[in-house]
Amino acid sequence: MNTYIVKGDICFSRSMDEIVCLEQGSIVVENARVTGVFQTLPARYAALPVLDYGHRLILPGMSDLHVHAPQFAFRGLGMDMELLEWLNTYTFPEESKYQDLEYAHRAYESFVRHLVHSTTTRASIFATIHVPATLHLMELLEQSGLRTYVGKVNMNRNCPVYLREISKNQAVRDTVAWIEAAEKFEKTKPILTPRFIPSCTDDLMYALSELRRQYGLPVQSHLSENPGEIAWVAELCPGTKFYGESYSRYGLFGGGVPTVMAHCIYSPDDEAALMKQNRVMIAHCPTSNENVIAGIAPAAYYLRGGWRVGLGSDVAGGQTLDLFTVMATAVQVSKLRWRYIDQSEKPLTMVEALYMATVGGGDFWADFGEKVGLFEDGYAFDALVLDDDPLKNMRAFSAAERLERYAYLGKGKLTAKFAAGEKLL
Ligand code: GUN
Ligand code: FE
């Protein structure tokens, strides 16, 4: 079925302050892309097959710009520690288990199954340092139909020996083997993934930057998440003025290189200015930022000020893959920021949160020539069909109100899902 119509109560963000709703509207899909959205379907389309979802909500698929697949197995644990202690106590021991392919298979099957049943259609994912397990994760994702970038993680210092690349040369050999083995995938692409500055030596960063250039890869990492981490980076990189500079001096910070940086909570003005100039994507991860006591990112300031911002679940810093929960949390923590930290930006609205989850995060794919995140001519048909019957109440709600309640109440049900025109559920 290359060409078809999808009918239902359609809602999507057209801009960061406008949700468009077409109750009983129709989307025309041709060869995996949207070619039209209509309140009344023109007669010329009358012969096409129709997937009629009645009064279910139809939304664009969401992009999770920052999630750790190997941390899914212990999500919801250890939520009383700050980042660096949490990494050493929970994360590193768990990630070391992915050396065992049998363990990785069971854990990654569960991760991918949950991701397919979530509202995420696209994601940028961290794996571990292990090449066979990372390729296996990519295989499972490829079969799922989700559209993802996946990174074999690089880390060769300041981490336990049981989860450390044994040398820079070995790290490079493994990274090359992984990149070349991943060439066979269509929907699952490699993204260069130095864990963060504390875990990578300068010579490894330099070598990764060479590989990046050679293979034309995008980059993902962590930035300015926690005060202790930032002080540590300043010690490790005495010649730099700010954390982001320790990536940019290797050409791993946007500027023609598609880059996602998670968190950016404490970015000083010069770091933020460089992110904007270099079109670095910010993955705002408010559930994680609460759990590992990181802080509250100035997401409203970034979004309204023209930075590129999407959302990240950051499982297992974040407790859930559900981006509706992340959206509601983004709104809620922005209110605390406004009340307690900075009155210069009004709190985020749910309209802005939906924009970040769909259009904002989807903008990462624009770096690769694909339009993602809304229903307009030329956009990839990524869509969610949501049953909010369990939320019905005394009065009728508009489509936009239904969407808001869906995000806050978490009692609705995903009944169908499409990524690039392919039906996953
Ligand atoms: N910084 C370095 N590694 C990690 C990680 O696994 N999660 C989070 N939230 N921050 C990190
Ligand atoms: Fe993370």
PDB file of C-alpha atoms in Angstrom, residues 99-309:
ATOM      1  CA  GLN A  99      29.664  -7.602  26.895  1.00  0.00           C
ATOM      2  CA  ASP A 100      27.508 -10.744  27.155  1.00  0.00           C
ATOM      3  CA  LEU A 101      25.555 -10.957  23.890  1.00  0.00           C
ATOM      4  CA  GLU A 102      22.913 -13.219  25.397  1.00  0.00           C
ATOM      5  CA  TYR A 103      22.173 -10.634  28.116  1.00  0.00           C
ATOM      6  CA  ALA A 104      22.225  -7.856  25.520  1.00  0.00           C
ATOM      7  CA  HIS A 105      19.786  -9.764  23.334  1.00  0.00           C
ATOM      8  CA  ARG A 106      17.218 -10.167  26.108  1.00  0.00           C
ATOM      9  CA  ALA A 107      17.566  -6.605  27.388  1.00  0.00           C
ATOM     10  CA  TYR A 108      17.567  -4.968  23.950  1.00  0.00           C
ATOM     11  CA  GLU A 109      14.563  -6.995  22.794  1.00  0.00           C
ATOM     12  CA  SER A 110      12.646  -5.603  25.738  1.00  0.00           C
ATOM     13  CA  PHE A 111      13.891  -2.054  25.066  1.00  0.00           C
ATOM     14  CA  VAL A 112      12.923  -2.167  21.382  1.00  0.00           C
ATOM     15  CA  ARG A 113       9.507  -3.709  22.117  1.00  0.00           C
ATOM     16  CA  HIS A 114       8.755  -0.928  24.594  1.00  0.00           C
ATOM     17  CA  LEU A 115      10.016   1.738  22.191  1.00  0.00           C
ATOM     18  CA  VAL A 116       7.757   0.396  19.419  1.00  0.00           C
ATOM     19  CA  HIS A 117       4.800   0.602  21.814  1.00  0.00           C
ATOM     20  CA  SER A 118       5.709   4.144  22.864  1.00  0.00           C
ATOM     21  CA  THR A 119       4.868   7.406  21.079  1.00  0.00           C
ATOM     22  CA  THR A 120       8.441   7.622  19.747  1.00  0.00           C
ATOM     23  CA  THR A 121       8.878   7.106  16.012  1.00  0.00           C
ATOM     24  CA  ARG A 122      12.454   8.401  15.780  1.00  0.00           C
ATOM     25  CA  ALA A 123      15.299   8.445  18.259  1.00  0.00           C
ATOM     26  CA  SER A 124      18.959   9.146  18.814  1.00  0.00           C
ATOM     27  CA  ILE A 125      20.224   6.342  21.028  1.00  0.00           C
ATOM     28  CA  PHE A 126      23.313   5.570  23.121  1.00  0.00           C
ATOM     29  CA  ALA A 127      24.348   1.896  23.295  1.00  0.00           C
ATOM     30  CA  THR A 128      27.513   0.790  25.161  1.00  0.00           C
ATOM     31  CA  ILE A 129      31.181   0.413  24.236  1.00  0.00           C
ATOM     32  CA  HIS A 130      30.539  -3.162  22.999  1.00  0.00           C
ATOM     33  CA  VAL A 131      30.478  -3.638  19.209  1.00  0.00           C
ATOM     34  CA  PRO A 132      28.558  -6.960  18.913  1.00  0.00           C
ATOM     35  CA  ALA A 133      25.810  -5.832  21.313  1.00  0.00           C
ATOM     36  CA  THR A 134      25.510  -2.440  19.614  1.00  0.00           C
ATOM     37  CA  LEU A 135      25.161  -4.056  16.177  1.00  0.00           C
ATOM     38  CA  HIS A 136      22.576  -6.416  17.628  1.00  0.00           C
ATOM     39  CA  LEU A 137      20.589  -3.471  18.986  1.00  0.00           C
ATOM     40  CA  MET A 138      20.758  -1.909  15.513  1.00  0.00           C
ATOM     41  CA  GLU A 139      19.505  -5.156  13.956  1.00  0.00           C
ATOM     42  CA  LEU A 140      16.507  -5.217  16.312  1.00  0.00           C
ATOM     43  CA  LEU A 141      15.743  -1.557  15.633  1.00  0.00           C
ATOM     44  CA  GLU A 142      16.033  -2.100  11.892  1.00  0.00           C
ATOM     45  CA  GLN A 143      13.442  -4.895  12.088  1.00  0.00           C
ATOM     46  CA  SER A 144      11.142  -2.694  14.180  1.00  0.00           C
ATOM     47  CA  GLY A 145      10.706  -0.022  11.490  1.00  0.00           C
ATOM     48  CA  LEU A 146      11.660   2.807  13.879  1.00  0.00           C
ATOM     49  CA  ARG A 147      13.997   5.426  12.398  1.00  0.00           C
ATOM     50  CA  THR A 148      17.030   5.793  14.604  1.00  0.00           C
ATOM     51  CA  TYR A 149      20.590   6.906  15.056  1.00  0.00           C
ATOM     52  CA  VAL A 150      22.555   4.596  17.343  1.00  0.00           C
ATOM     53  CA  GLY A 151      25.966   5.180  18.905  1.00  0.00           C
ATOM     54  CA  LYS A 152      28.559   2.714  20.054  1.00  0.00           C
ATOM     55  CA  VAL A 153      29.778   4.619  23.114  1.00  0.00           C
ATOM     56  CA  ASN A 154      33.415   5.683  23.428  1.00  0.00           C
ATOM     57  CA  MET A 155      34.997   5.892  26.881  1.00  0.00           C
ATOM     58  CA  ASN A 156      38.631   5.243  27.796  1.00  0.00           C
ATOM     59  CA  ARG A 157      39.282   7.112  31.042  1.00  0.00           C
ATOM     60  CA  ASN A 158      37.739   7.925  34.426  1.00  0.00           C
ATOM     61  CA  CYS A 159      35.555   4.858  34.332  1.00  0.00           C
ATOM     62  CA  PRO A 160      35.950   1.395  35.814  1.00  0.00           C
ATOM     63  CA  VAL A 161      38.332  -0.974  33.971  1.00  0.00           C
ATOM     64  CA  TYR A 162      35.449  -3.360  33.380  1.00  0.00           C
ATOM     65  CA  LEU A 163      33.754  -0.688  31.202  1.00  0.00           C
ATOM     66  CA  ARG A 164      36.684   0.993  29.501  1.00  0.00           C
ATOM     67  CA  GLU A 165      38.136   0.771  26.012  1.00  0.00           C
ATOM     68  CA  ILE A 166      41.598  -0.672  26.648  1.00  0.00           C
ATOM     69  CA  SER A 167      43.469   1.883  24.533  1.00  0.00           C
ATOM     70  CA  LYS A 168      42.878   4.672  22.083  1.00  0.00           C
ATOM     71  CA  ASN A 169      43.983   2.406  19.230  1.00  0.00           C
ATOM     72  CA  GLN A 170      41.604  -0.361  20.229  1.00  0.00           C
ATOM     73  CA  ALA A 171      38.770   2.171  20.551  1.00  0.00           C
ATOM     74  CA  VAL A 172      39.446   3.379  17.016  1.00  0.00           C
ATOM     75  CA  ARG A 173      39.618  -0.163  15.601  1.00  0.00           C
ATOM     76  CA  ASP A 174      36.330  -1.075  17.319  1.00  0.00           C
ATOM     77  CA  THR A 175      34.640   2.125  16.181  1.00  0.00           C
ATOM     78  CA  VAL A 176      35.684   1.567  12.566  1.00  0.00           C
ATOM     79  CA  ALA A 177      34.505  -2.077  12.680  1.00  0.00           C
ATOM     80  CA  TRP A 178      31.159  -0.923  14.057  1.00  0.00           C
ATOM     81  CA  ILE A 179      30.700   1.889  11.498  1.00  0.00           C
ATOM     82  CA  GLU A 180      31.503  -0.409   8.591  1.00  0.00           C
ATOM     83  CA  ALA A 181      29.282  -3.249   9.823  1.00  0.00           C
ATOM     84  CA  ALA A 182      26.410  -0.762  10.254  1.00  0.00           C
ATOM     85  CA  GLU A 183      26.483   0.227   6.581  1.00  0.00           C
ATOM     86  CA  LYS A 184      24.019  -2.566   5.741  1.00  0.00           C
ATOM     87  CA  PHE A 185      21.181  -0.913   7.688  1.00  0.00           C
ATOM     88  CA  GLU A 186      18.674   1.391   6.051  1.00  0.00           C
ATOM     89  CA  LYS A 187      16.591   2.812   8.890  1.00  0.00           C
ATOM     90  CA  THR A 188      19.259   2.567  11.592  1.00  0.00           C
ATOM     91  CA  LYS A 189      22.307   4.781  11.233  1.00  0.00           C
ATOM     92  CA  PRO A 190      25.518   5.207  13.223  1.00  0.00           C
ATOM     93  CA  ILE A 191      26.157   8.360  15.259  1.00  0.00           C
ATOM     94  CA  LEU A 192      29.530   9.061  16.863  1.00  0.00           C
ATOM     95  CA  THR A 193      29.116   8.926  20.646  1.00  0.00           C
ATOM     96  CA  PRO A 194      31.908  10.022  22.973  1.00  0.00           C
ATOM     97  CA  ARG A 195      30.121   9.535  26.314  1.00  0.00           C
ATOM     98  CA  PHE A 196      31.157  12.929  27.689  1.00  0.00           C
ATOM     99  CA  ILE A 197      34.419  14.810  28.114  1.00  0.00           C
ATOM    100  CA  PRO A 198      35.421  13.170  31.426  1.00  0.00           C
ATOM    101  CA  SER A 199      35.358   9.690  29.814  1.00  0.00           C
ATOM    102  CA  CYS A 200      37.477  10.413  26.721  1.00  0.00           C
ATOM    103  CA  THR A 201      41.182  11.254  26.477  1.00  0.00           C
ATOM    104  CA  ASP A 202      42.277  14.065  24.195  1.00  0.00           C
ATOM    105  CA  ASP A 203      43.939  11.656  21.776  1.00  0.00           C
ATOM    106  CA  LEU A 204      40.735   9.597  21.554  1.00  0.00           C
ATOM    107  CA  MET A 205      38.682  12.740  20.857  1.00  0.00           C
ATOM    108  CA  TYR A 206      41.116  13.718  18.155  1.00  0.00           C
ATOM    109  CA  ALA A 207      40.926  10.248  16.564  1.00  0.00           C
ATOM    110  CA  LEU A 208      37.109  10.275  16.739  1.00  0.00           C
ATOM    111  CA  SER A 209      37.066  13.612  15.020  1.00  0.00           C
ATOM    112  CA  GLU A 210      39.166  12.122  12.185  1.00  0.00           C
ATOM    113  CA  LEU A 211      36.734   9.197  11.876  1.00  0.00           C
ATOM    114  CA  ARG A 212      33.822  11.588  11.883  1.00  0.00           C
ATOM    115  CA  ARG A 213      35.283  13.426   8.952  1.00  0.00           C
ATOM    116  CA  GLN A 214      36.193  10.266   7.091  1.00  0.00           C
ATOM    117  CA  TYR A 215      32.735   8.679   7.410  1.00  0.00           C
ATOM    118  CA  GLY A 216      30.605  11.856   7.525  1.00  0.00           C
ATOM    119  CA  LEU A 217      28.913  10.937  10.798  1.00  0.00           C
ATOM    120  CA  PRO A 218      26.715  12.994  13.128  1.00  0.00           C
ATOM    121  CA  VAL A 219      27.699  13.353  16.804  1.00  0.00           C
ATOM    122  CA  GLN A 220      25.921  13.070  20.156  1.00  0.00           C
ATOM    123  CA  SER A 221      27.079  13.615  23.716  1.00  0.00           C
ATOM    124  CA  HIS A 222      26.301  15.261  27.071  1.00  0.00           C
ATOM    125  CA  LEU A 223      26.848  18.929  27.920  1.00  0.00           C
ATOM    126  CA  SER A 224      26.650  21.107  31.050  1.00  0.00           C
ATOM    127  CA  GLU A 225      24.376  18.759  32.988  1.00  0.00           C
ATOM    128  CA  ASN A 226      25.614  18.945  36.569  1.00  0.00           C
ATOM    129  CA  PRO A 227      27.711  21.462  38.531  1.00  0.00           C
ATOM    130  CA  GLY A 228      30.160  18.776  39.728  1.00  0.00           C
ATOM    131  CA  GLU A 229      30.583  17.474  36.189  1.00  0.00           C
ATOM    132  CA  ILE A 230      31.182  20.986  34.825  1.00  0.00           C
ATOM    133  CA  ALA A 231      33.843  21.743  37.454  1.00  0.00           C
ATOM    134  CA  TRP A 232      35.538  18.446  36.608  1.00  0.00           C
ATOM    135  CA  VAL A 233      35.565  19.254  32.869  1.00  0.00           C
ATOM    136  CA  ALA A 234      37.107  22.659  33.637  1.00  0.00           C
ATOM    137  CA  GLU A 235      39.903  20.861  35.524  1.00  0.00           C
ATOM    138  CA  LEU A 236      40.416  18.309  32.755  1.00  0.00           C
ATOM    139  CA  CYS A 237      40.505  20.949  30.008  1.00  0.00           C
ATOM    140  CA  PRO A 238      42.455  23.882  31.490  1.00  0.00           C
ATOM    141  CA  GLY A 239      42.805  25.658  28.118  1.00  0.00           C
ATOM    142  CA  THR A 240      39.073  25.963  27.467  1.00  0.00           C
ATOM    143  CA  LYS A 241      36.713  28.760  28.478  1.00  0.00           C
ATOM    144  CA  PHE A 242      33.599  26.593  28.649  1.00  0.00           C
ATOM    145  CA  TYR A 243      32.546  22.936  28.429  1.00  0.00           C
ATOM    146  CA  GLY A 244      31.299  23.124  24.832  1.00  0.00           C
ATOM    147  CA  GLU A 245      34.697  24.329  23.699  1.00  0.00           C
ATOM    148  CA  SER A 246      36.152  20.958  24.689  1.00  0.00           C
ATOM    149  CA  TYR A 247      33.985  19.405  21.930  1.00  0.00           C
ATOM    150  CA  SER A 248      34.277  22.245  19.434  1.00  0.00           C
ATOM    151  CA  ARG A 249      38.097  22.232  19.413  1.00  0.00           C
ATOM    152  CA  TYR A 250      37.804  18.777  17.807  1.00  0.00           C
ATOM    153  CA  GLY A 251      35.080  19.809  15.356  1.00  0.00           C
ATOM    154  CA  LEU A 252      32.507  17.809  17.327  1.00  0.00           C
ATOM    155  CA  PHE A 253      30.101  20.658  18.067  1.00  0.00           C
ATOM    156  CA  GLY A 254      27.870  21.393  15.083  1.00  0.00           C
ATOM    157  CA  GLY A 255      28.922  23.933  12.467  1.00  0.00           C
ATOM    158  CA  GLY A 256      28.107  21.671   9.521  1.00  0.00           C
ATOM    159  CA  VAL A 257      28.361  18.551  11.704  1.00  0.00           C
ATOM    160  CA  PRO A 258      24.875  17.404  12.807  1.00  0.00           C
ATOM    161  CA  THR A 259      25.189  17.322  16.603  1.00  0.00           C
ATOM    162  CA  VAL A 260      22.894  16.572  19.542  1.00  0.00           C
ATOM    163  CA  MET A 261      23.952  17.729  23.001  1.00  0.00           C
ATOM    164  CA  ALA A 262      21.869  16.524  25.939  1.00  0.00           C
ATOM    165  CA  HIS A 263      20.929  18.837  28.839  1.00  0.00           C
ATOM    166  CA  CYS A 264      22.709  22.231  28.416  1.00  0.00           C
ATOM    167  CA  ILE A 265      21.340  23.266  31.821  1.00  0.00           C
ATOM    168  CA  TYR A 266      24.183  25.523  32.925  1.00  0.00           C
ATOM    169  CA  SER A 267      25.550  26.661  29.557  1.00  0.00           C
ATOM    170  CA  PRO A 268      27.134  30.101  29.957  1.00  0.00           C
ATOM    171  CA  ASP A 269      26.300  32.758  27.352  1.00  0.00           C
ATOM    172  CA  ASP A 270      29.330  32.064  25.171  1.00  0.00           C
ATOM    173  CA  GLU A 271      28.563  28.322  25.107  1.00  0.00           C
ATOM    174  CA  ALA A 272      24.899  28.981  24.251  1.00  0.00           C
ATOM    175  CA  ALA A 273      25.937  31.462  21.543  1.00  0.00           C
ATOM    176  CA  LEU A 274      28.204  28.857  19.951  1.00  0.00           C
ATOM    177  CA  MET A 275      25.402  26.266  20.065  1.00  0.00           C
ATOM    178  CA  LYS A 276      23.114  28.647  18.271  1.00  0.00           C
ATOM    179  CA  GLN A 277      25.681  29.706  15.707  1.00  0.00           C
ATOM    180  CA  ASN A 278      26.668  26.078  15.022  1.00  0.00           C
ATOM    181  CA  ARG A 279      23.055  24.832  14.969  1.00  0.00           C
ATOM    182  CA  VAL A 280      23.714  22.273  17.695  1.00  0.00           C
ATOM    183  CA  MET A 281      20.499  20.464  18.649  1.00  0.00           C
ATOM    184  CA  ILE A 282      19.647  20.653  22.339  1.00  0.00           C
ATOM    185  CA  ALA A 283      18.019  17.541  23.814  1.00  0.00           C
ATOM    186  CA  HIS A 284      16.001  18.843  26.769  1.00  0.00           C
ATOM    187  CA  CYS A 285      15.557  16.003  29.270  1.00  0.00           C
ATOM    188  CA  PRO A 286      13.460  17.330  32.175  1.00  0.00           C
ATOM    189  CA  THR A 287      12.502  13.973  33.748  1.00  0.00           C
ATOM    190  CA  SER A 288      16.157  12.991  33.945  1.00  0.00           C
ATOM    191  CA  ASN A 289      17.167  16.432  35.172  1.00  0.00           C
ATOM    192  CA  GLU A 290      14.765  16.048  38.095  1.00  0.00           C
ATOM    193  CA  ASN A 291      15.718  12.475  38.943  1.00  0.00           C
ATOM    194  CA  VAL A 292      19.489  12.854  39.056  1.00  0.00           C
ATOM    195  CA  ILE A 293      19.099  16.278  40.675  1.00  0.00           C
ATOM    196  CA  ALA A 294      20.765  18.025  37.761  1.00  0.00           C
ATOM    197  CA  GLY A 295      18.703  21.227  37.653  1.00  0.00           C
ATOM    198  CA  ILE A 296      16.222  22.959  35.352  1.00  0.00           C
ATOM    199  CA  ALA A 297      17.360  23.858  31.841  1.00  0.00           C
ATOM    200  CA  PRO A 298      16.310  27.235  30.383  1.00  0.00           C
ATOM    201  CA  ALA A 299      14.275  25.413  27.727  1.00  0.00           C
ATOM    202  CA  ALA A 300      11.756  28.239  27.197  1.00  0.00           C
ATOM    203  CA  TYR A 301      14.623  30.689  26.660  1.00  0.00           C
ATOM    204  CA  TYR A 302      16.306  28.386  24.149  1.00  0.00           C
ATOM    205  CA  LEU A 303      13.097  27.577  22.282  1.00  0.00           C
ATOM    206  CA  ARG A 304      11.823  31.147  22.011  1.00  0.00           C
ATOM    207  CA  GLY A 305      15.307  32.517  21.343  1.00  0.00           C
ATOM    208  CA  GLY A 306      15.845  30.495  18.168  1.00  0.00           C
ATOM    209  CA  TRP A 307      17.933  27.561  19.409  1.00  0.00           C
ATOM    210  CA  ARG A 308      17.081  24.099  18.052  1.00  0.00           C
ATOM    211  CA  VAL A 309      15.417  22.209  20.901  1.00  0.00           C
TER     212      VAL A 309
END
